[in-house]
Amino acid sequence: MSTAKGPLKGRAARLGRLMPSGPSTAARTPFVLLVVVLLGGGLISLLLLNSALNQGSFQLNELKNRTTELTDEQQALQRDVDDYAAPDALERRARELGMVPGGSPAFLGPDGKVLGRPSAAPFPTPSPTPTDSAAASPGQPTGAGAPAGAPATAGAGPATAATGPAPTAPATAPTTSGR
């Protein structure tokens, strides 16, 4: 075989005419660099976008956990409020503060007439001690000397004994709107 370069013959000559002759790498270099830069920029953009989404996912998870904690705390506080607002808890707290159930109420009618007979609430008595229970007489009326657990009766006392039974309040209380 000969290694000398000479003019091409036959089929090789026809193929040689299809290919441009001369250095063509100078025209391809900017295009290859542009494609590499675009691919690199796209990959970096995807990496930054993925990092931002992951950071948002972590923040969302933290906020969900905080929401769960705050919901649990709100429910516990609501249970406490419900416990304090229960009628038996209100009564116990009122007794601790020295409050007693009121007597029978009186109502003012639209014409200024008093309906019903008001009575004073009994004074709270201290918790009975062995010396106090011996001093209390069995015939003592309810009121100032009544034990704390005794129900307050409306109209009990010397003022109502002479006048008879106390009138009862009307079935519906009058309104203050003047009707």
PDB file of C-alpha atoms in Angstrom:
ATOM      1  CA  MET A   1       0.000   0.000   0.000  1.00  0.00           C
ATOM      2  CA  SER A   2       1.110   3.395  -0.721  1.00  0.00           C
ATOM      3  CA  THR A   3       1.051   6.015   1.986  1.00  0.00           C
ATOM      4  CA  ALA A   4       1.504   8.967  -0.271  1.00  0.00           C
ATOM      5  CA  LYS A   5      -1.254  11.488  -0.355  1.00  0.00           C
ATOM      6  CA  GLY A   6      -2.434  12.259  -3.736  1.00  0.00           C
ATOM      7  CA  PRO A   7      -5.600  13.155  -5.486  1.00  0.00           C
ATOM      8  CA  LEU A   8      -8.472  10.882  -4.697  1.00  0.00           C
ATOM      9  CA  LYS A   9      -9.914   8.712  -7.366  1.00  0.00           C
ATOM     10  CA  GLY A  10     -13.250   7.135  -7.970  1.00  0.00           C
ATOM     11  CA  ARG A  11     -15.723   6.926  -5.188  1.00  0.00           C
ATOM     12  CA  ALA A  12     -13.456   8.621  -2.685  1.00  0.00           C
ATOM     13  CA  ALA A  13     -13.198  11.631  -4.976  1.00  0.00           C
ATOM     14  CA  ARG A  14     -16.959  11.961  -5.128  1.00  0.00           C
ATOM     15  CA  LEU A  15     -17.242  11.721  -1.302  1.00  0.00           C
ATOM     16  CA  GLY A  16     -14.436  14.210  -0.912  1.00  0.00           C
ATOM     17  CA  ARG A  17     -16.377  16.759  -2.896  1.00  0.00           C
ATOM     18  CA  LEU A  18     -19.290  16.470  -0.448  1.00  0.00           C
ATOM     19  CA  MET A  19     -17.085  17.278   2.535  1.00  0.00           C
ATOM     20  CA  PRO A  20     -15.723  20.794   2.704  1.00  0.00           C
ATOM     21  CA  SER A  21     -12.036  21.041   2.619  1.00  0.00           C
ATOM     22  CA  GLY A  22     -10.102  23.083   5.132  1.00  0.00           C
ATOM     23  CA  PRO A  23     -10.258  23.731   8.841  1.00  0.00           C
ATOM     24  CA  SER A  24     -13.898  23.715  10.018  1.00  0.00           C
ATOM     25  CA  THR A  25     -13.293  23.308  13.798  1.00  0.00           C
ATOM     26  CA  ALA A  26     -13.217  27.077  14.250  1.00  0.00           C
ATOM     27  CA  ALA A  27     -16.903  27.372  13.248  1.00  0.00           C
ATOM     28  CA  ARG A  28     -17.976  24.486  15.530  1.00  0.00           C
ATOM     29  CA  THR A  29     -16.245  25.687  18.709  1.00  0.00           C
ATOM     30  CA  PRO A  30     -18.638  28.562  19.578  1.00  0.00           C
ATOM     31  CA  PHE A  31     -21.653  26.292  18.996  1.00  0.00           C
ATOM     32  CA  VAL A  32     -20.261  23.530  21.243  1.00  0.00           C
ATOM     33  CA  LEU A  33     -19.410  26.074  23.939  1.00  0.00           C
ATOM     34  CA  LEU A  34     -22.933  27.529  23.708  1.00  0.00           C
ATOM     35  CA  VAL A  35     -24.518  24.072  24.123  1.00  0.00           C
ATOM     36  CA  VAL A  36     -22.257  23.236  27.090  1.00  0.00           C
ATOM     37  CA  VAL A  37     -23.021  26.576  28.773  1.00  0.00           C
ATOM     38  CA  LEU A  38     -26.766  26.120  28.230  1.00  0.00           C
ATOM     39  CA  LEU A  39     -26.690  22.580  29.623  1.00  0.00           C
ATOM     40  CA  GLY A  40     -24.584  23.639  32.621  1.00  0.00           C
ATOM     41  CA  GLY A  41     -26.842  26.632  33.306  1.00  0.00           C
ATOM     42  CA  GLY A  42     -29.924  24.418  33.092  1.00  0.00           C
ATOM     43  CA  LEU A  43     -28.474  21.910  35.535  1.00  0.00           C
ATOM     44  CA  ILE A  44     -27.478  24.650  37.993  1.00  0.00           C
ATOM     45  CA  SER A  45     -30.954  26.204  37.687  1.00  0.00           C
ATOM     46  CA  LEU A  46     -32.577  22.824  38.401  1.00  0.00           C
ATOM     47  CA  LEU A  47     -30.307  22.331  41.406  1.00  0.00           C
ATOM     48  CA  LEU A  48     -31.207  25.758  42.825  1.00  0.00           C
ATOM     49  CA  LEU A  49     -34.917  25.192  42.183  1.00  0.00           C
ATOM     50  CA  ASN A  50     -34.775  21.782  43.868  1.00  0.00           C
ATOM     51  CA  SER A  51     -32.974  23.288  46.890  1.00  0.00           C
ATOM     52  CA  ALA A  52     -35.586  26.042  47.201  1.00  0.00           C
ATOM     53  CA  LEU A  53     -38.421  23.486  47.045  1.00  0.00           C
ATOM     54  CA  ASN A  54     -36.754  21.336  49.697  1.00  0.00           C
ATOM     55  CA  GLN A  55     -36.309  24.354  51.966  1.00  0.00           C
ATOM     56  CA  GLY A  56     -40.000  25.225  51.504  1.00  0.00           C
ATOM     57  CA  SER A  57     -40.911  21.622  52.301  1.00  0.00           C
ATOM     58  CA  PHE A  58     -38.958  21.771  55.565  1.00  0.00           C
ATOM     59  CA  GLN A  59     -40.635  25.050  56.527  1.00  0.00           C
ATOM     60  CA  LEU A  60     -44.043  23.590  55.702  1.00  0.00           C
ATOM     61  CA  ASN A  61     -43.311  20.558  57.877  1.00  0.00           C
ATOM     62  CA  GLU A  62     -42.199  22.780  60.782  1.00  0.00           C
ATOM     63  CA  LEU A  63     -45.331  24.926  60.431  1.00  0.00           C
ATOM     64  CA  LYS A  64     -47.553  21.840  60.394  1.00  0.00           C
ATOM     65  CA  ASN A  65     -45.897  20.582  63.580  1.00  0.00           C
ATOM     66  CA  ARG A  66     -46.321  24.003  65.213  1.00  0.00           C
ATOM     67  CA  THR A  67     -49.980  24.067  64.132  1.00  0.00           C
ATOM     68  CA  THR A  68     -50.505  20.653  65.709  1.00  0.00           C
ATOM     69  CA  GLU A  69     -48.882  21.808  68.965  1.00  0.00           C
ATOM     70  CA  LEU A  70     -50.966  24.988  69.054  1.00  0.00           C
ATOM     71  CA  THR A  71     -54.155  23.041  68.292  1.00  0.00           C
ATOM     72  CA  ASP A  72     -53.418  20.669  71.173  1.00  0.00           C
ATOM     73  CA  GLU A  73     -52.734  23.608  73.481  1.00  0.00           C
ATOM     74  CA  GLN A  74     -55.946  25.361  72.373  1.00  0.00           C
ATOM     75  CA  GLN A  75     -57.963  22.205  73.033  1.00  0.00           C
ATOM     76  CA  ALA A  76     -56.414  21.815  76.494  1.00  0.00           C
ATOM     77  CA  LEU A  77     -57.212  25.443  77.302  1.00  0.00           C
ATOM     78  CA  GLN A  78     -60.770  24.987  76.018  1.00  0.00           C
ATOM     79  CA  ARG A  79     -61.163  21.947  78.291  1.00  0.00           C
ATOM     80  CA  ASP A  80     -59.962  24.060  81.234  1.00  0.00           C
ATOM     81  CA  VAL A  81     -62.447  26.809  80.364  1.00  0.00           C
ATOM     82  CA  ASP A  82     -65.237  24.248  80.056  1.00  0.00           C
ATOM     83  CA  ASP A  83     -64.265  22.745  83.421  1.00  0.00           C
ATOM     84  CA  TYR A  84     -64.295  26.163  85.096  1.00  0.00           C
ATOM     85  CA  ALA A  85     -67.613  27.056  83.464  1.00  0.00           C
ATOM     86  CA  ALA A  86     -69.388  23.895  84.634  1.00  0.00           C
ATOM     87  CA  PRO A  87     -72.229  24.664  87.074  1.00  0.00           C
ATOM     88  CA  ASP A  88     -70.818  22.538  89.898  1.00  0.00           C
ATOM     89  CA  ALA A  89     -67.381  24.169  89.546  1.00  0.00           C
ATOM     90  CA  LEU A  90     -68.962  27.637  89.566  1.00  0.00           C
ATOM     91  CA  GLU A  91     -70.946  26.778  92.699  1.00  0.00           C
ATOM     92  CA  ARG A  92     -67.869  25.383  94.471  1.00  0.00           C
ATOM     93  CA  ARG A  93     -65.786  28.452  93.548  1.00  0.00           C
ATOM     94  CA  ALA A  94     -68.579  30.795  94.674  1.00  0.00           C
ATOM     95  CA  ARG A  95     -68.778  29.022  98.036  1.00  0.00           C
ATOM     96  CA  GLU A  96     -64.988  29.318  98.394  1.00  0.00           C
ATOM     97  CA  LEU A  97     -65.367  33.067  97.870  1.00  0.00           C
ATOM     98  CA  GLY A  98     -68.057  33.225 100.560  1.00  0.00           C
ATOM     99  CA  MET A  99     -71.053  33.594  98.256  1.00  0.00           C
ATOM    100  CA  VAL A 100     -74.387  31.995  99.150  1.00  0.00           C
ATOM    101  CA  PRO A 101     -77.505  31.252  97.100  1.00  0.00           C
ATOM    102  CA  GLY A 102     -79.864  34.213  97.005  1.00  0.00           C
ATOM    103  CA  GLY A 103     -83.300  34.307  98.551  1.00  0.00           C
ATOM    104  CA  SER A 104     -86.522  34.644  96.642  1.00  0.00           C
ATOM    105  CA  PRO A 105     -86.322  37.474  94.120  1.00  0.00           C
ATOM    106  CA  ALA A 106     -88.709  40.356  93.731  1.00  0.00           C
ATOM    107  CA  PHE A 107     -89.692  41.843  90.385  1.00  0.00           C
ATOM    108  CA  LEU A 108     -90.711  45.345  89.443  1.00  0.00           C
ATOM    109  CA  GLY A 109     -93.720  45.584  87.203  1.00  0.00           C
ATOM    110  CA  PRO A 110     -94.046  48.153  84.401  1.00  0.00           C
ATOM    111  CA  ASP A 111     -96.154  50.317  86.681  1.00  0.00           C
ATOM    112  CA  GLY A 112     -93.516  50.281  89.443  1.00  0.00           C
ATOM    113  CA  LYS A 113     -95.364  47.744  91.606  1.00  0.00           C
ATOM    114  CA  VAL A 114     -93.197  45.226  93.448  1.00  0.00           C
ATOM    115  CA  LEU A 115     -94.161  41.655  92.599  1.00  0.00           C
ATOM    116  CA  GLY A 116     -93.083  38.987  95.072  1.00  0.00           C
ATOM    117  CA  ARG A 117     -91.457  39.383  98.444  1.00  0.00           C
ATOM    118  CA  PRO A 118     -87.713  39.758  98.587  1.00  0.00           C
ATOM    119  CA  SER A 119     -85.805  37.938 101.261  1.00  0.00           C
ATOM    120  CA  ALA A 120     -82.256  38.310 102.409  1.00  0.00           C
ATOM    121  CA  ALA A 121     -79.749  35.645 101.572  1.00  0.00           C
ATOM    122  CA  PRO A 122     -78.536  33.681 104.597  1.00  0.00           C
ATOM    123  CA  PHE A 123     -75.163  34.603 106.020  1.00  0.00           C
ATOM    124  CA  PRO A 124     -72.518  32.000 105.388  1.00  0.00           C
ATOM    125  CA  THR A 125     -71.606  30.063 108.479  1.00  0.00           C
ATOM    126  CA  PRO A 126     -68.148  28.811 109.173  1.00  0.00           C
ATOM    127  CA  SER A 127     -67.624  25.100 108.861  1.00  0.00           C
ATOM    128  CA  PRO A 128     -69.094  23.403 111.908  1.00  0.00           C
ATOM    129  CA  THR A 129     -66.678  22.466 114.652  1.00  0.00           C
ATOM    130  CA  PRO A 130     -67.491  20.153 117.585  1.00  0.00           C
ATOM    131  CA  THR A 131     -68.070  23.149 119.928  1.00  0.00           C
ATOM    132  CA  ASP A 132     -70.349  24.938 117.404  1.00  0.00           C
ATOM    133  CA  SER A 133     -72.609  21.905 116.868  1.00  0.00           C
ATOM    134  CA  ALA A 134     -73.279  21.563 120.623  1.00  0.00           C
ATOM    135  CA  ALA A 135     -74.265  25.243 120.907  1.00  0.00           C
ATOM    136  CA  ALA A 136     -76.756  25.210 118.011  1.00  0.00           C
ATOM    137  CA  SER A 137     -80.343  24.659 119.069  1.00  0.00           C
ATOM    138  CA  PRO A 138     -82.543  22.271 117.083  1.00  0.00           C
ATOM    139  CA  GLY A 139     -85.433  24.766 116.830  1.00  0.00           C
ATOM    140  CA  GLN A 140     -83.335  27.528 115.281  1.00  0.00           C
ATOM    141  CA  PRO A 141     -84.911  28.951 112.081  1.00  0.00           C
ATOM    142  CA  THR A 142     -83.042  28.841 108.796  1.00  0.00           C
ATOM    143  CA  GLY A 143     -81.130  31.987 108.019  1.00  0.00           C
ATOM    144  CA  ALA A 144     -78.135  33.394 109.848  1.00  0.00           C
ATOM    145  CA  GLY A 145     -77.559  30.328 112.031  1.00  0.00           C
ATOM    146  CA  ALA A 146     -78.475  27.659 109.486  1.00  0.00           C
ATOM    147  CA  PRO A 147     -75.884  25.069 108.573  1.00  0.00           C
ATOM    148  CA  ALA A 148     -74.141  25.615 105.266  1.00  0.00           C
ATOM    149  CA  GLY A 149     -75.796  22.608 103.623  1.00  0.00           C
ATOM    150  CA  ALA A 150     -79.347  23.533 104.692  1.00  0.00           C
ATOM    151  CA  PRO A 151     -81.574  24.919 101.943  1.00  0.00           C
ATOM    152  CA  ALA A 152     -82.670  28.514 102.316  1.00  0.00           C
ATOM    153  CA  THR A 153     -86.452  28.772 102.547  1.00  0.00           C
ATOM    154  CA  ALA A 154     -88.214  31.804 101.168  1.00  0.00           C
ATOM    155  CA  GLY A 155     -90.107  33.859 103.697  1.00  0.00           C
ATOM    156  CA  ALA A 156     -88.829  32.071 106.803  1.00  0.00           C
ATOM    157  CA  GLY A 157     -88.377  34.265 109.859  1.00  0.00           C
ATOM    158  CA  PRO A 158     -90.395  36.349 112.285  1.00  0.00           C
ATOM    159  CA  ALA A 159     -91.597  38.936 109.711  1.00  0.00           C
ATOM    160  CA  THR A 160     -93.518  36.437 107.617  1.00  0.00           C
ATOM    161  CA  ALA A 161     -94.921  34.400 110.498  1.00  0.00           C
ATOM    162  CA  ALA A 162     -97.362  37.178 111.386  1.00  0.00           C
ATOM    163  CA  THR A 163     -98.415  38.052 107.853  1.00  0.00           C
ATOM    164  CA  GLY A 164     -98.867  34.542 106.433  1.00  0.00           C
ATOM    165  CA  PRO A 165     -97.299  32.859 103.465  1.00  0.00           C
ATOM    166  CA  ALA A 166     -95.294  34.978 101.056  1.00  0.00           C
ATOM    167  CA  PRO A 167     -96.858  35.662  97.642  1.00  0.00           C
ATOM    168  CA  THR A 168     -95.170  33.865  94.795  1.00  0.00           C
ATOM    169  CA  ALA A 169     -93.544  35.542  91.846  1.00  0.00           C
ATOM    170  CA  PRO A 170     -95.445  35.545  88.522  1.00  0.00           C
ATOM    171  CA  ALA A 171     -94.786  32.659  86.126  1.00  0.00           C
ATOM    172  CA  THR A 172     -93.143  35.004  83.636  1.00  0.00           C
ATOM    173  CA  ALA A 173     -91.002  37.868  84.766  1.00  0.00           C
ATOM    174  CA  PRO A 174     -91.998  41.240  83.295  1.00  0.00           C
ATOM    175  CA  THR A 175     -89.591  42.767  80.834  1.00  0.00           C
ATOM    176  CA  THR A 176     -88.000  46.162  81.165  1.00  0.00           C
ATOM    177  CA  SER A 177     -89.202  47.254  77.713  1.00  0.00           C
ATOM    178  CA  GLY A 178     -92.447  48.642  79.182  1.00  0.00           C
ATOM    179  CA  ARG A 179     -94.833  46.032  77.801  1.00  0.00           C
TER     180      ARG A 179
END
